[in-house]
mmCIF file of C-alpha atoms and ligand atoms in Angstrom:
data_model
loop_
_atom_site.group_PDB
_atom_site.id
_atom_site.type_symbol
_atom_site.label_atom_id
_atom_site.label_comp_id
_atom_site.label_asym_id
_atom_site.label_seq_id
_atom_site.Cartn_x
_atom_site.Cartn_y
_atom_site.Cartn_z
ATOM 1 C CA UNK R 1 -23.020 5.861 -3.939
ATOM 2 C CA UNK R 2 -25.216 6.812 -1.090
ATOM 3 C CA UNK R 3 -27.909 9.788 -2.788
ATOM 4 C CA UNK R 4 -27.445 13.343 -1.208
ATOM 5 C CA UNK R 5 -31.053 13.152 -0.372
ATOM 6 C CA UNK R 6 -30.654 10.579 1.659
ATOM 7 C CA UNK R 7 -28.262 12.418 4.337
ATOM 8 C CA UNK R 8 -30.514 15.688 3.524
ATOM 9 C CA UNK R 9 -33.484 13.414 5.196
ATOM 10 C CA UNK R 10 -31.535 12.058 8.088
ATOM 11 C CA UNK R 11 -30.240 15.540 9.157
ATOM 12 C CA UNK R 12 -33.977 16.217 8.666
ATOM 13 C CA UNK R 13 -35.261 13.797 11.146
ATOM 14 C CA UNK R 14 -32.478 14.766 13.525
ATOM 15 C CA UNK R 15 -29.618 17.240 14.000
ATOM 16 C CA UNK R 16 -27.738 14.560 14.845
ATOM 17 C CA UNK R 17 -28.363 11.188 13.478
ATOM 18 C CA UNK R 18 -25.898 9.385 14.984
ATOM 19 C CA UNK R 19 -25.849 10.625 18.255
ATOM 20 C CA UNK R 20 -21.963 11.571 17.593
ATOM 21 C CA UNK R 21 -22.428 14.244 19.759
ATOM 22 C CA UNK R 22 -23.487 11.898 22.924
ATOM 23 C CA UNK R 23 -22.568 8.326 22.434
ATOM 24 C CA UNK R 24 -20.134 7.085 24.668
ATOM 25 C CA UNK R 25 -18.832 4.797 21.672
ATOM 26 C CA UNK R 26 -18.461 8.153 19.777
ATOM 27 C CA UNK R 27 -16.367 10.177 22.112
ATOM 28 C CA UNK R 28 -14.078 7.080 23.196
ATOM 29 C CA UNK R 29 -13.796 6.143 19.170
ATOM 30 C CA UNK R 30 -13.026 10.395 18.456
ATOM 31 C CA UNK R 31 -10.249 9.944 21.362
ATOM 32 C CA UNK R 32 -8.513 6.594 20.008
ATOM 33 C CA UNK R 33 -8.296 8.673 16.877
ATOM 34 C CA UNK R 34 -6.618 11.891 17.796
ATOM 35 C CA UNK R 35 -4.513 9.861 20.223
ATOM 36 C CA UNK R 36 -3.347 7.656 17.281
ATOM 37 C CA UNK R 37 -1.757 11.053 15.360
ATOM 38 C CA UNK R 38 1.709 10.255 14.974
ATOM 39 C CA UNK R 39 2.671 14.008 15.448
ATOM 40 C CA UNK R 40 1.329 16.815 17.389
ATOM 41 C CA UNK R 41 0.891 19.192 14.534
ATOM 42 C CA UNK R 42 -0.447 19.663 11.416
ATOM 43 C CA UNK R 43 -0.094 22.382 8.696
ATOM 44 C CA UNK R 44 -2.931 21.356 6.663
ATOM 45 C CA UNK R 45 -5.644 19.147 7.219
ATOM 46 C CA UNK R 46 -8.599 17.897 5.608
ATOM 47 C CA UNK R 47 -11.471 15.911 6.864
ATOM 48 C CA UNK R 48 -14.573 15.470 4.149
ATOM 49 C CA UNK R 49 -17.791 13.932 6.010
ATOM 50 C CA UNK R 50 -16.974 16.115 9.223
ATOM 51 C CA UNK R 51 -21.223 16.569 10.063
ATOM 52 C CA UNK R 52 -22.013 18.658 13.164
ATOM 53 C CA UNK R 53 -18.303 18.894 13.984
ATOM 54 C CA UNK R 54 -17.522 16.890 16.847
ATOM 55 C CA UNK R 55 -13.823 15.106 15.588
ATOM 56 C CA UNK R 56 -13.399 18.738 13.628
ATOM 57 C CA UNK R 57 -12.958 20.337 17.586
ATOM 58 C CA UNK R 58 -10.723 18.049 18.332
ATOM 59 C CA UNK R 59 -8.537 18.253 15.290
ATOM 60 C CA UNK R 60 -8.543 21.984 14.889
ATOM 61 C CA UNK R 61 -6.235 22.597 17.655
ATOM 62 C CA UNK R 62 -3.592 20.152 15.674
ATOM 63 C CA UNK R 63 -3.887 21.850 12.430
ATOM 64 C CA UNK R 64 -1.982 25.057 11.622
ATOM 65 C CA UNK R 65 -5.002 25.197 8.887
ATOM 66 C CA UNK R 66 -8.147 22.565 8.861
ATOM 67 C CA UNK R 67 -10.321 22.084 5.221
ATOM 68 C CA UNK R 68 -13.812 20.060 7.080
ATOM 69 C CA UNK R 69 -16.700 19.407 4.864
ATOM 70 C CA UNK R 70 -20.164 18.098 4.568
ATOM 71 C CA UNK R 71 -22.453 17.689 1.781
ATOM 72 C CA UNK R 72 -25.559 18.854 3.678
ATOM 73 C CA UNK R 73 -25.834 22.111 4.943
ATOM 74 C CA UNK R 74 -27.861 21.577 8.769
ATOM 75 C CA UNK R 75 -24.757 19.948 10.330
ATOM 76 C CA UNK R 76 -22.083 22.430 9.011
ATOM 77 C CA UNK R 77 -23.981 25.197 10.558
ATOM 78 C CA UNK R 78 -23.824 23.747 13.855
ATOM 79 C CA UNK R 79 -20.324 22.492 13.357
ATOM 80 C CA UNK R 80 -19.669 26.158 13.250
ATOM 81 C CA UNK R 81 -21.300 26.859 16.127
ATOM 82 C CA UNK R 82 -19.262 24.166 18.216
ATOM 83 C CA UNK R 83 -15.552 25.209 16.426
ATOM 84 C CA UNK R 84 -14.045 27.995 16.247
ATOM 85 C CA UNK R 85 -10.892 29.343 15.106
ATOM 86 C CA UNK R 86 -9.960 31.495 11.746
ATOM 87 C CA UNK R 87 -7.679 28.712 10.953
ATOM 88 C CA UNK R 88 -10.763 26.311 10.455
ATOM 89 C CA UNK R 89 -12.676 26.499 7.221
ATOM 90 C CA UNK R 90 -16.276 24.679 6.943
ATOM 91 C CA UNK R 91 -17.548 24.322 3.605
ATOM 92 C CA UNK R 92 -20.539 22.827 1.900
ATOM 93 C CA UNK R 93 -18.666 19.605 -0.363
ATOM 94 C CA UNK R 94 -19.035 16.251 -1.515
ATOM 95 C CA UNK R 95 -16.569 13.530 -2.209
ATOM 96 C CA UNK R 96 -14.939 12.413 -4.365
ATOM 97 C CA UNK R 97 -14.925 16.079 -6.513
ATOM 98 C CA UNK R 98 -15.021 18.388 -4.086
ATOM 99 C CA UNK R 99 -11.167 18.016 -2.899
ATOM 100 C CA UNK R 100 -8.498 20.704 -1.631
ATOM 101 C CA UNK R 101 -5.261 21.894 -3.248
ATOM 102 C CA UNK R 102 -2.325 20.360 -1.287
ATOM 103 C CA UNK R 103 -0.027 19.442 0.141
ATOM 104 C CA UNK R 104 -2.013 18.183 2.769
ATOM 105 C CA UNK R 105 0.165 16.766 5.473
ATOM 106 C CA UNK R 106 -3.259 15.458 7.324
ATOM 107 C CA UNK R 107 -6.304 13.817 5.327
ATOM 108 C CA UNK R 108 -9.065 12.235 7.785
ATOM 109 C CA UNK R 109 -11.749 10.004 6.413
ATOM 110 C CA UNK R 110 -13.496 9.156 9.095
ATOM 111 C CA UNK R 111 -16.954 7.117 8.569
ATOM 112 C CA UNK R 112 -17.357 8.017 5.172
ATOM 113 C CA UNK R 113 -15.935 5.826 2.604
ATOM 114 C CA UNK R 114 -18.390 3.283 2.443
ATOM 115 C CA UNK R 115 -21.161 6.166 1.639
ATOM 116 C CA UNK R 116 -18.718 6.569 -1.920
ATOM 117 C CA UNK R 117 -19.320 4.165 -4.788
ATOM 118 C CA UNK R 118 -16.076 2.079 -5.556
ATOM 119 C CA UNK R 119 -15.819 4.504 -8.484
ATOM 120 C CA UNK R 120 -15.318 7.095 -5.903
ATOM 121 C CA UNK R 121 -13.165 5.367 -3.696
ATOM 122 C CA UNK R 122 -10.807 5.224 -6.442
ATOM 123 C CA UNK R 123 -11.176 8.476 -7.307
ATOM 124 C CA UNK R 124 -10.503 9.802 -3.055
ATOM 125 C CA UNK R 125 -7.770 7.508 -3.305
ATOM 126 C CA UNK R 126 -6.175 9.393 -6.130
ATOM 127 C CA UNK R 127 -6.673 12.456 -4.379
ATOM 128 C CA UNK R 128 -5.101 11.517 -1.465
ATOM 129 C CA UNK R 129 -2.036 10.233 -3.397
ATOM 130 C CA UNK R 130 -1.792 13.240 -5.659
ATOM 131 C CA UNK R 131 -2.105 15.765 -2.615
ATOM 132 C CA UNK R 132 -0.488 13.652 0.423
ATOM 133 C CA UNK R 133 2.814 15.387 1.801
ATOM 134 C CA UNK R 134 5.390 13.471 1.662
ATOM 135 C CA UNK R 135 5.675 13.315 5.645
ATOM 136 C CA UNK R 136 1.499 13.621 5.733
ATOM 137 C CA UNK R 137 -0.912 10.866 7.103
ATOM 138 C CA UNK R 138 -3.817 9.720 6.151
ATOM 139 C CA UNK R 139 -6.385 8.349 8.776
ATOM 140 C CA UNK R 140 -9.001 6.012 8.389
ATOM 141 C CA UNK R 141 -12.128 4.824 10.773
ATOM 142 C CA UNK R 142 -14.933 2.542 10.035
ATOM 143 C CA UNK R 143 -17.854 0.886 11.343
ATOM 144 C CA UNK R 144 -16.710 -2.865 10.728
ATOM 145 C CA UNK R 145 -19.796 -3.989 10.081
ATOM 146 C CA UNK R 146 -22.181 -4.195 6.692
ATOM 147 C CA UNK R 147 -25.411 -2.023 6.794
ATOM 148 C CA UNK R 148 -27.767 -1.671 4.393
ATOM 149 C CA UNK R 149 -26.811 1.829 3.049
ATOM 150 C CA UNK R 150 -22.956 1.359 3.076
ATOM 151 C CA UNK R 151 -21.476 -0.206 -0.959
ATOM 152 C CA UNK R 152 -18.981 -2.299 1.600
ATOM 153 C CA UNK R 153 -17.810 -2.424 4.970
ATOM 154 C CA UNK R 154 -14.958 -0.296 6.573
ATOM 155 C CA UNK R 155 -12.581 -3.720 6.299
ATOM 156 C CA UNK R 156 -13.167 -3.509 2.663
ATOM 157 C CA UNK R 157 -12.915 0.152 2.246
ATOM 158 C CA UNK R 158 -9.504 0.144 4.481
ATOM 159 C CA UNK R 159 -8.537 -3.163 2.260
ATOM 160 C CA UNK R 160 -8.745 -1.036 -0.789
ATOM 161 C CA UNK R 161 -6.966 1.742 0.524
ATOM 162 C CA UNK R 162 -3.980 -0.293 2.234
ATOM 163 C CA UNK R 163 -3.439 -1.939 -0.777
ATOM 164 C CA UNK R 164 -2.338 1.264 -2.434
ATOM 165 C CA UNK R 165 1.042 1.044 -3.522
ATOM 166 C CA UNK R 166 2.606 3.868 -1.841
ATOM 167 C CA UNK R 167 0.950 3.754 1.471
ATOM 168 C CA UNK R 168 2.471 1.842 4.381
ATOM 169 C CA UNK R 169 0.724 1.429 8.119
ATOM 170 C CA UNK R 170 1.691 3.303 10.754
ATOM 171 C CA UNK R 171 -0.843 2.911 13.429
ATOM 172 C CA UNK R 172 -3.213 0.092 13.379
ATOM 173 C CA UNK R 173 -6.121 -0.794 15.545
ATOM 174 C CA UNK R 174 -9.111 -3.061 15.166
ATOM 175 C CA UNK R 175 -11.734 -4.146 17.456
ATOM 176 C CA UNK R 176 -15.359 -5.706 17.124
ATOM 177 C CA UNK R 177 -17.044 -2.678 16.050
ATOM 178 C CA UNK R 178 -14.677 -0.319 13.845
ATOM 179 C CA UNK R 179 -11.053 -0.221 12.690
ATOM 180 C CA UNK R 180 -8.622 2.503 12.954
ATOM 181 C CA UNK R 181 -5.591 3.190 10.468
ATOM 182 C CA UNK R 182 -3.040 6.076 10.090
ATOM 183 C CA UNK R 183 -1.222 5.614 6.939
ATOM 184 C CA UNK R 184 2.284 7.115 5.776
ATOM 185 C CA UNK R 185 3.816 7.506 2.164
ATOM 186 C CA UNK R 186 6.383 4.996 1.994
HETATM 187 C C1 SAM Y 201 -21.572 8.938 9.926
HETATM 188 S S1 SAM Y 201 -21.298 10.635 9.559
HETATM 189 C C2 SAM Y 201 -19.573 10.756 10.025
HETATM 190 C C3 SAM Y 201 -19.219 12.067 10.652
HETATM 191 C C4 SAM Y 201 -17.780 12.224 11.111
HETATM 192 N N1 SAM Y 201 -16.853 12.090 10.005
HETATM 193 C C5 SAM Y 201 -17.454 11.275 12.207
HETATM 194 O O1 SAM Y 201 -16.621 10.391 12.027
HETATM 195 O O2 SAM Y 201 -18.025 11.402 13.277
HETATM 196 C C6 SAM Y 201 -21.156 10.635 7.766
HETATM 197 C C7 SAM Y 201 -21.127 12.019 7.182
HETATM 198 O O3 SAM Y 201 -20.666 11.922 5.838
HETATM 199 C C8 SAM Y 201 -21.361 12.852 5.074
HETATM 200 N N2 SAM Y 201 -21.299 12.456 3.651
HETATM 201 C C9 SAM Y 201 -22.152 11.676 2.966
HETATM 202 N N3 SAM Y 201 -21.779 11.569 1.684
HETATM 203 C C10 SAM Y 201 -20.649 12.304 1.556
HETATM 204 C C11 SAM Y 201 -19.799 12.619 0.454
HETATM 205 N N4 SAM Y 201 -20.040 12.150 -0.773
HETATM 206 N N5 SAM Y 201 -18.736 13.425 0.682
HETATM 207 C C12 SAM Y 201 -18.484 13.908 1.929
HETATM 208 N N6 SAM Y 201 -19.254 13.645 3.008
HETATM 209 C C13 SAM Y 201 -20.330 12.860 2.816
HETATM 210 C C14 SAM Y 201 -22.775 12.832 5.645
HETATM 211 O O4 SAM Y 201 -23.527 13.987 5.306
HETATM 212 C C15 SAM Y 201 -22.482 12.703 7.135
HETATM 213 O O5 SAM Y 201 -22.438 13.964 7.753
#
């Protein structure tokens, strides 16, 4: 699993490592994404990894009631500055513990899985099936490709996850650089 320290240093460096804020690739990526939600609204949604909030603004105005959160502290404070909204809650948390109560009919995890160790992709995984709604969805994105501080790519993380027993595809969409997935219970 990728150290806390070593997000604590990149937010550091930058308040925005990865240029989610301004990259063209970003914003198209964040579009594809809310445009792949199968429904229009959400009661209650959770997105873990959300950093300085830029997918969290465009899923709070889908969510009745929207759980983001970050390990590091620097990005959730400007993720609070860009969101607003009573109904959005940012809190300080790190997979795979730190998980909400359901039901949660919307579970984004979005860049972050290959950060977990496959310990704690099992262990997300078995949050998201105790605490899935029955009519929720779970999204996935992913950088396709292997870098050095990912445990596996996004194909493998998504693998994993698609393989759950449980779980069928809804929405599926793959290109060079990342792959997209909205999963149902089935
Ligand atoms: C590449 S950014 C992705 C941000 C956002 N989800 C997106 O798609 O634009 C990865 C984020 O995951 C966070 N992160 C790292 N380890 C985490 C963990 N164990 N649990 C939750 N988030 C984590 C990092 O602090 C960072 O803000």
């Amino acid at each position: 699993m990728t150290a806390a320290e070593y997000f604590e240093q990149m937010y550091a460096e930058s308040s925005d490592p990865w240029q989610l804020a301004e990259r063209a690739y970003e914003q198209r990526k964040y579009a594809l994404t809310v445009a792949s939600l199968p429904r229009d609204r959400y009661r209650r949604g959770f997105e873990p990894g959300c950093s300085i909030g830029v997918l969290t603004g465009l899923l709070a105005p889908r969510c009745d009631e929207l759980i983001s959160t970050d390990p590091v502290a620097a990005p959730l404070t400007l993720a609070r500055q860009r969101v607003g909204g009573s109904h959005v809650s940012l809190r300080q948390a790190a997979l795979p513990d730190d998980w909400p109560a359901g039901p949660l009919d919307l579970v984004v995890l979005s860049e972050v899985l290959y950060y977990l160790s496959a310990a704690a992709r099992v262990q997300v995984l078995a949050h998201v099936m105790s605490t899935l709604a029955p009519d929720g969805h779970l999204v996935l994105v992913h950088w396709r490709h292997r870098f050095e501080a990912a445990t596996c790519t996004g194909d493998e993380a998504h693998d994993e996850v698609v393989a759950c027993e449980g779980l069928v595809t809804l929405v599926k969409h793959v290109e060079r650089d990342f792959r997209l997935e909205v999963l149902g219970r089935g």
